[in-house]
């Protein structure tokens, strides 16, 4: 008996690519359910879905994180243990540079349209 194993790599297309091929991409509102006191900033999918029932699309395409002041997470110089659709966004204080706490983050989700929140404007 032969066994065939098929592996696929799941890639999420960018909003610009989806726009070029005519697929509209929408975003949820921004969510903030935790702050960096304690062990860090935990913006988990589980907590967000409990706090904001029905506000996150069923099959999001991506998660985006930024500080409450609007700085993209990747530009803060901080380390994150999660920024994915399975867990959500987690920044641990213990993983940051000496005597630094995580900044306070908010997240939103990229969703297939139609979604009742925000549509990306065409460039």
Short mmCIF file of N, CA and C in Angstrom, two decimals:
data_model
loop_
_atom_site.label_atom_id
_atom_site.label_comp_id
_atom_site.label_asym_id
_atom_site.label_seq_id
_atom_site.Cartn_x
_atom_site.Cartn_y
_atom_site.Cartn_z
N UNK A 1 0.84 -1.17 0.00
CA UNK A 1 0.00 0.00 0.00
C UNK A 1 0.90 1.24 0.00
N UNK A 2 0.61 2.15 -0.89
CA UNK A 2 1.35 3.39 -0.97
C UNK A 2 0.57 4.48 -0.27
N UNK A 3 1.31 5.34 0.41
CA UNK A 3 0.68 6.48 1.08
C UNK A 3 1.23 7.75 0.47
N UNK A 4 0.36 8.59 0.05
CA UNK A 4 0.76 9.87 -0.53
C UNK A 4 0.52 10.96 0.51
N UNK A 5 1.56 11.70 0.78
CA UNK A 5 1.44 12.80 1.73
C UNK A 5 1.54 14.10 0.93
N UNK A 6 0.54 14.90 1.07
CA UNK A 6 0.49 16.17 0.35
C UNK A 6 0.62 17.30 1.35
N UNK A 7 1.61 18.14 1.16
CA UNK A 7 1.80 19.29 2.03
C UNK A 7 1.51 20.55 1.24
N UNK A 8 0.78 21.43 1.86
CA UNK A 8 0.48 22.70 1.23
C UNK A 8 0.89 23.82 2.16
N UNK A 9 1.44 24.85 1.57
CA UNK A 9 1.79 26.02 2.36
C UNK A 9 0.68 27.05 2.16
N UNK A 10 0.08 27.48 3.24
CA UNK A 10 -0.98 28.46 3.17
C UNK A 10 -0.37 29.85 3.18
N UNK A 11 -0.60 30.58 2.11
CA UNK A 11 -0.14 31.96 2.07
C UNK A 11 -1.35 32.86 2.01
N UNK A 12 -1.26 33.97 2.69
CA UNK A 12 -2.36 34.91 2.71
C UNK A 12 -1.99 36.06 1.79
N UNK A 13 -2.79 36.28 0.74
CA UNK A 13 -2.45 37.34 -0.19
C UNK A 13 -2.59 38.72 0.44
N UNK A 14 -1.78 39.65 -0.04
CA UNK A 14 -1.82 41.01 0.49
C UNK A 14 -3.09 41.70 0.03
N UNK A 15 -3.46 42.76 0.74
CA UNK A 15 -4.64 43.55 0.37
C UNK A 15 -4.47 44.13 -1.02
N UNK A 16 -3.25 44.57 -1.36
CA UNK A 16 -3.00 45.15 -2.68
C UNK A 16 -3.21 44.12 -3.79
N UNK A 17 -2.72 42.89 -3.57
CA UNK A 17 -2.90 41.83 -4.56
C UNK A 17 -4.39 41.51 -4.72
N UNK A 18 -5.09 41.37 -3.62
CA UNK A 18 -6.52 41.08 -3.69
C UNK A 18 -7.26 42.18 -4.43
N UNK A 19 -6.87 43.44 -4.20
CA UNK A 19 -7.50 44.57 -4.88
C UNK A 19 -7.25 44.50 -6.38
N UNK A 20 -6.00 44.15 -6.78
CA UNK A 20 -5.65 44.07 -8.20
C UNK A 20 -6.45 42.99 -8.93
N UNK A 21 -6.77 41.91 -8.23
CA UNK A 21 -7.54 40.85 -8.89
C UNK A 21 -9.04 41.00 -8.65
N UNK A 22 -9.43 42.12 -8.06
CA UNK A 22 -10.85 42.43 -7.92
C UNK A 22 -11.52 41.88 -6.66
N UNK A 23 -10.73 41.41 -5.69
CA UNK A 23 -11.30 40.91 -4.45
C UNK A 23 -11.26 42.03 -3.42
N UNK A 24 -12.41 42.40 -2.92
CA UNK A 24 -12.44 43.46 -1.92
C UNK A 24 -12.03 42.91 -0.56
N UNK A 25 -11.25 43.71 0.15
CA UNK A 25 -10.79 43.34 1.49
C UNK A 25 -11.36 44.35 2.47
N UNK A 26 -11.91 43.86 3.54
CA UNK A 26 -12.49 44.73 4.55
C UNK A 26 -11.78 44.50 5.89
N UNK A 27 -11.95 45.46 6.78
CA UNK A 27 -11.36 45.35 8.12
C UNK A 27 -12.44 45.48 9.17
N UNK A 28 -12.20 44.82 10.29
CA UNK A 28 -13.05 45.02 11.46
C UNK A 28 -12.67 46.36 12.10
N UNK A 29 -13.39 46.72 13.10
CA UNK A 29 -12.98 47.85 13.92
C UNK A 29 -11.73 47.46 14.70
N UNK A 30 -11.09 48.42 15.33
CA UNK A 30 -9.95 48.13 16.21
C UNK A 30 -10.47 47.62 17.55
N UNK A 31 -9.75 46.64 18.12
CA UNK A 31 -10.12 46.05 19.40
C UNK A 31 -8.96 46.19 20.39
N UNK A 32 -9.29 46.47 21.64
CA UNK A 32 -8.29 46.54 22.71
C UNK A 32 -8.95 45.98 23.96
N UNK A 33 -8.56 44.77 24.36
CA UNK A 33 -9.20 44.16 25.53
C UNK A 33 -8.25 43.98 26.71
N UNK A 34 -7.00 44.43 26.56
CA UNK A 34 -6.03 44.24 27.63
C UNK A 34 -5.04 45.40 27.59
N UNK A 35 -4.29 45.55 28.66
CA UNK A 35 -3.21 46.53 28.68
C UNK A 35 -1.96 45.82 29.19
N UNK A 36 -0.80 46.47 29.10
CA UNK A 36 0.45 45.76 29.40
C UNK A 36 0.76 45.58 30.89
N UNK A 37 -0.15 45.92 31.76
CA UNK A 37 0.11 45.66 33.18
C UNK A 37 0.13 44.15 33.41
N UNK A 38 0.69 43.72 34.47
CA UNK A 38 0.81 42.28 34.72
C UNK A 38 1.90 41.68 33.87
N UNK A 39 1.58 40.63 33.12
CA UNK A 39 2.61 39.93 32.35
C UNK A 39 2.82 40.47 30.94
N UNK A 40 1.91 41.29 30.46
CA UNK A 40 2.04 41.83 29.11
C UNK A 40 0.71 42.23 28.53
N UNK A 41 0.67 42.43 27.22
CA UNK A 41 -0.57 42.80 26.53
C UNK A 41 -1.07 41.58 25.77
N UNK A 42 -2.22 41.09 26.17
CA UNK A 42 -2.80 39.86 25.62
C UNK A 42 -4.06 40.20 24.84
N UNK A 43 -3.92 40.36 23.53
CA UNK A 43 -5.07 40.61 22.65
C UNK A 43 -5.37 39.29 21.94
N UNK A 44 -5.87 38.32 22.68
CA UNK A 44 -6.09 36.99 22.12
C UNK A 44 -7.44 36.91 21.41
N UNK A 45 -7.49 36.06 20.39
CA UNK A 45 -8.73 35.85 19.64
C UNK A 45 -9.84 35.40 20.60
N UNK A 46 -9.51 34.49 21.49
CA UNK A 46 -10.50 33.97 22.45
C UNK A 46 -11.09 35.10 23.30
N UNK A 47 -10.23 35.94 23.87
CA UNK A 47 -10.72 37.04 24.71
C UNK A 47 -11.50 38.07 23.90
N UNK A 48 -11.02 38.37 22.70
CA UNK A 48 -11.70 39.35 21.85
C UNK A 48 -13.08 38.86 21.44
N UNK A 49 -13.19 37.57 21.08
CA UNK A 49 -14.49 37.03 20.69
C UNK A 49 -15.48 37.02 21.86
N UNK A 50 -14.96 36.82 23.08
CA UNK A 50 -15.85 36.87 24.25
C UNK A 50 -16.29 38.31 24.55
N UNK A 51 -15.37 39.25 24.44
CA UNK A 51 -15.69 40.65 24.76
C UNK A 51 -16.49 41.33 23.65
N UNK A 52 -16.26 40.93 22.40
CA UNK A 52 -16.91 41.56 21.25
C UNK A 52 -17.60 40.49 20.39
N UNK A 53 -18.63 39.83 20.92
CA UNK A 53 -19.27 38.75 20.16
C UNK A 53 -19.87 39.25 18.84
N UNK A 54 -19.58 38.50 17.76
CA UNK A 54 -20.13 38.82 16.44
C UNK A 54 -19.43 39.96 15.73
N UNK A 55 -18.40 40.53 16.30
CA UNK A 55 -17.71 41.67 15.69
C UNK A 55 -16.50 41.26 14.86
N UNK A 56 -16.09 39.99 14.95
CA UNK A 56 -14.95 39.50 14.19
C UNK A 56 -15.47 38.48 13.17
N UNK A 57 -15.05 38.63 11.91
CA UNK A 57 -15.53 37.72 10.87
C UNK A 57 -15.14 36.28 11.20
N UNK A 58 -15.89 35.35 10.65
CA UNK A 58 -15.67 33.93 10.95
C UNK A 58 -14.34 33.40 10.43
N UNK A 59 -13.90 33.88 9.28
CA UNK A 59 -12.67 33.39 8.66
C UNK A 59 -11.76 34.55 8.28
N UNK A 60 -11.15 35.20 9.26
CA UNK A 60 -10.30 36.35 8.94
C UNK A 60 -9.09 35.92 8.10
N UNK A 61 -8.60 36.86 7.31
CA UNK A 61 -7.46 36.62 6.44
C UNK A 61 -6.14 36.98 7.11
N UNK A 62 -6.19 37.94 8.03
CA UNK A 62 -4.97 38.40 8.69
C UNK A 62 -5.34 39.19 9.94
N UNK A 63 -4.36 39.37 10.81
CA UNK A 63 -4.51 40.20 12.00
C UNK A 63 -3.46 41.31 11.91
N UNK A 64 -3.85 42.50 12.29
CA UNK A 64 -2.95 43.65 12.27
C UNK A 64 -2.92 44.23 13.69
N UNK A 65 -1.74 44.60 14.16
CA UNK A 65 -1.60 45.17 15.50
C UNK A 65 -0.85 46.49 15.42
N UNK A 66 -1.27 47.42 16.27
CA UNK A 66 -0.57 48.69 16.40
C UNK A 66 -0.80 49.23 17.81
N UNK A 67 0.05 50.17 18.20
CA UNK A 67 -0.11 50.78 19.51
C UNK A 67 -1.39 51.61 19.52
N UNK A 68 -1.86 51.95 20.70
CA UNK A 68 -3.06 52.78 20.79
C UNK A 68 -2.86 54.13 20.10
N UNK A 69 -1.61 54.58 20.00
CA UNK A 69 -1.32 55.85 19.32
C UNK A 69 -1.13 55.68 17.81
N UNK A 70 -1.23 54.45 17.29
CA UNK A 70 -1.21 54.21 15.85
C UNK A 70 0.11 53.77 15.25
N UNK A 71 1.10 53.41 16.06
CA UNK A 71 2.39 52.93 15.54
C UNK A 71 2.25 51.43 15.24
N UNK A 72 2.51 51.01 13.98
CA UNK A 72 2.44 49.57 13.67
C UNK A 72 3.36 48.76 14.59
N UNK A 73 2.90 47.61 15.02
CA UNK A 73 3.64 46.79 15.98
C UNK A 73 5.06 46.50 15.49
N UNK A 74 5.23 46.27 14.20
CA UNK A 74 6.54 45.92 13.66
C UNK A 74 7.53 47.09 13.74
N UNK A 75 7.04 48.29 13.97
CA UNK A 75 7.91 49.47 14.03
C UNK A 75 8.26 49.87 15.46
N UNK A 76 7.82 49.11 16.46
CA UNK A 76 8.05 49.49 17.85
C UNK A 76 9.37 48.97 18.40
N UNK A 77 9.97 47.98 17.75
CA UNK A 77 11.19 47.38 18.26
C UNK A 77 10.93 46.38 19.37
N UNK A 78 9.67 46.07 19.64
CA UNK A 78 9.34 45.10 20.68
C UNK A 78 9.22 43.69 20.09
N UNK A 79 9.32 42.70 20.98
CA UNK A 79 9.19 41.30 20.58
C UNK A 79 7.80 40.80 20.92
N UNK A 80 7.25 39.94 20.06
CA UNK A 80 5.90 39.39 20.27
C UNK A 80 5.98 37.87 20.21
N UNK A 81 5.27 37.21 21.10
CA UNK A 81 5.29 35.75 21.04
C UNK A 81 4.21 35.23 20.10
N UNK A 82 3.19 36.04 19.83
CA UNK A 82 2.16 35.66 18.85
C UNK A 82 1.68 36.90 18.12
N UNK A 83 1.47 36.73 16.83
CA UNK A 83 0.72 37.66 16.01
C UNK A 83 0.19 36.83 14.87
N UNK A 84 -0.87 36.08 15.19
CA UNK A 84 -1.42 35.13 14.23
C UNK A 84 -2.92 34.99 14.45
N UNK A 85 -3.58 34.32 13.50
CA UNK A 85 -5.03 34.16 13.56
C UNK A 85 -5.49 33.10 14.53
N UNK A 86 -4.62 32.19 14.89
CA UNK A 86 -5.00 31.12 15.82
C UNK A 86 -5.06 31.64 17.25
N UNK A 87 -4.03 32.33 17.69
CA UNK A 87 -3.94 32.81 19.07
C UNK A 87 -4.32 34.28 19.18
N UNK A 88 -3.86 35.10 18.25
CA UNK A 88 -4.07 36.54 18.32
C UNK A 88 -2.74 37.24 18.47
N UNK A 89 -2.71 38.28 19.29
CA UNK A 89 -1.51 39.09 19.48
C UNK A 89 -1.13 39.08 20.95
N UNK A 90 0.12 38.68 21.25
CA UNK A 90 0.59 38.65 22.63
C UNK A 90 1.99 39.25 22.69
N UNK A 91 2.15 40.21 23.59
CA UNK A 91 3.44 40.82 23.88
C UNK A 91 3.71 40.57 25.36
N UNK A 92 4.80 39.89 25.67
CA UNK A 92 5.15 39.61 27.06
C UNK A 92 6.17 40.62 27.58
N UNK A 93 5.90 41.18 28.74
CA UNK A 93 6.84 42.13 29.35
C UNK A 93 8.21 41.51 29.56
N UNK A 94 8.24 40.24 29.95
CA UNK A 94 9.51 39.56 30.25
C UNK A 94 10.39 39.39 29.01
N UNK A 95 9.84 39.53 27.80
CA UNK A 95 10.59 39.35 26.57
C UNK A 95 11.16 40.67 26.03
N UNK A 96 10.87 41.76 26.71
CA UNK A 96 11.30 43.07 26.22
C UNK A 96 12.67 43.44 26.78
N UNK A 97 13.25 44.47 26.21
CA UNK A 97 14.57 44.93 26.66
C UNK A 97 14.50 45.32 28.13
N UNK A 98 15.63 45.37 28.77
CA UNK A 98 15.77 45.62 30.21
C UNK A 98 14.82 46.71 30.73
N UNK A 99 14.06 46.35 31.74
CA UNK A 99 13.16 47.26 32.45
C UNK A 99 12.12 47.93 31.55
N UNK A 100 11.77 47.30 30.46
CA UNK A 100 10.76 47.85 29.57
C UNK A 100 9.51 46.98 29.61
N UNK A 101 8.36 47.65 29.53
CA UNK A 101 7.09 46.95 29.43
C UNK A 101 6.61 47.00 27.98
N UNK A 102 5.73 46.09 27.63
CA UNK A 102 5.09 46.16 26.32
C UNK A 102 4.29 47.45 26.23
N UNK A 103 4.17 47.94 25.03
CA UNK A 103 3.29 49.08 24.81
C UNK A 103 1.87 48.56 24.79
N UNK A 104 0.90 49.45 24.86
CA UNK A 104 -0.52 49.05 24.83
C UNK A 104 -0.94 48.95 23.36
N UNK A 105 -1.37 47.76 22.95
CA UNK A 105 -1.70 47.49 21.56
C UNK A 105 -3.19 47.31 21.34
N UNK A 106 -3.59 47.55 20.10
CA UNK A 106 -4.93 47.24 19.63
C UNK A 106 -4.77 46.40 18.36
N UNK A 107 -5.78 45.63 18.03
CA UNK A 107 -5.73 44.78 16.84
C UNK A 107 -7.00 44.93 16.01
N UNK A 108 -6.87 44.60 14.75
CA UNK A 108 -8.04 44.48 13.88
C UNK A 108 -7.78 43.33 12.94
N UNK A 109 -8.84 42.86 12.30
CA UNK A 109 -8.76 41.70 11.43
C UNK A 109 -9.12 42.07 10.01
N UNK A 110 -8.36 41.50 9.05
CA UNK A 110 -8.69 41.63 7.63
C UNK A 110 -9.67 40.52 7.31
N UNK A 111 -10.77 40.89 6.69
CA UNK A 111 -11.84 39.93 6.41
C UNK A 111 -12.23 39.98 4.94
N UNK A 112 -12.77 38.86 4.43
CA UNK A 112 -13.33 38.91 3.08
C UNK A 112 -14.56 39.81 3.09
N UNK A 113 -14.73 40.60 2.04
CA UNK A 113 -15.93 41.43 1.92
C UNK A 113 -17.03 40.59 1.29
N UNK A 114 -18.26 40.89 1.53
CA UNK A 114 -18.67 42.03 2.34
C UNK A 114 -18.55 41.74 3.83
N UNK A 115 -18.07 42.70 4.52
CA UNK A 115 -18.02 42.67 5.98
C UNK A 115 -18.46 44.05 6.42
N UNK A 116 -19.24 44.13 7.45
CA UNK A 116 -19.89 45.42 7.77
C UNK A 116 -19.04 46.48 8.44
N UNK A 117 -17.71 46.47 8.25
CA UNK A 117 -16.94 47.50 8.93
C UNK A 117 -16.27 48.44 7.97
N UNK A 118 -15.00 48.27 7.66
CA UNK A 118 -14.27 49.25 6.88
C UNK A 118 -13.68 48.62 5.63
N UNK A 119 -13.95 49.23 4.48
CA UNK A 119 -13.39 48.75 3.22
C UNK A 119 -12.10 49.51 2.94
N UNK A 120 -11.10 48.80 2.42
CA UNK A 120 -9.84 49.45 2.07
C UNK A 120 -10.08 50.36 0.86
N UNK A 121 -9.69 51.64 0.96
CA UNK A 121 -9.85 52.51 -0.21
C UNK A 121 -8.92 52.09 -1.34
N UNK A 122 -9.38 52.25 -2.55
CA UNK A 122 -8.57 51.90 -3.73
C UNK A 122 -7.47 52.94 -3.90
N UNK A 123 -6.27 52.49 -4.28
CA UNK A 123 -5.14 53.42 -4.48
C UNK A 123 -5.14 53.97 -5.88
#
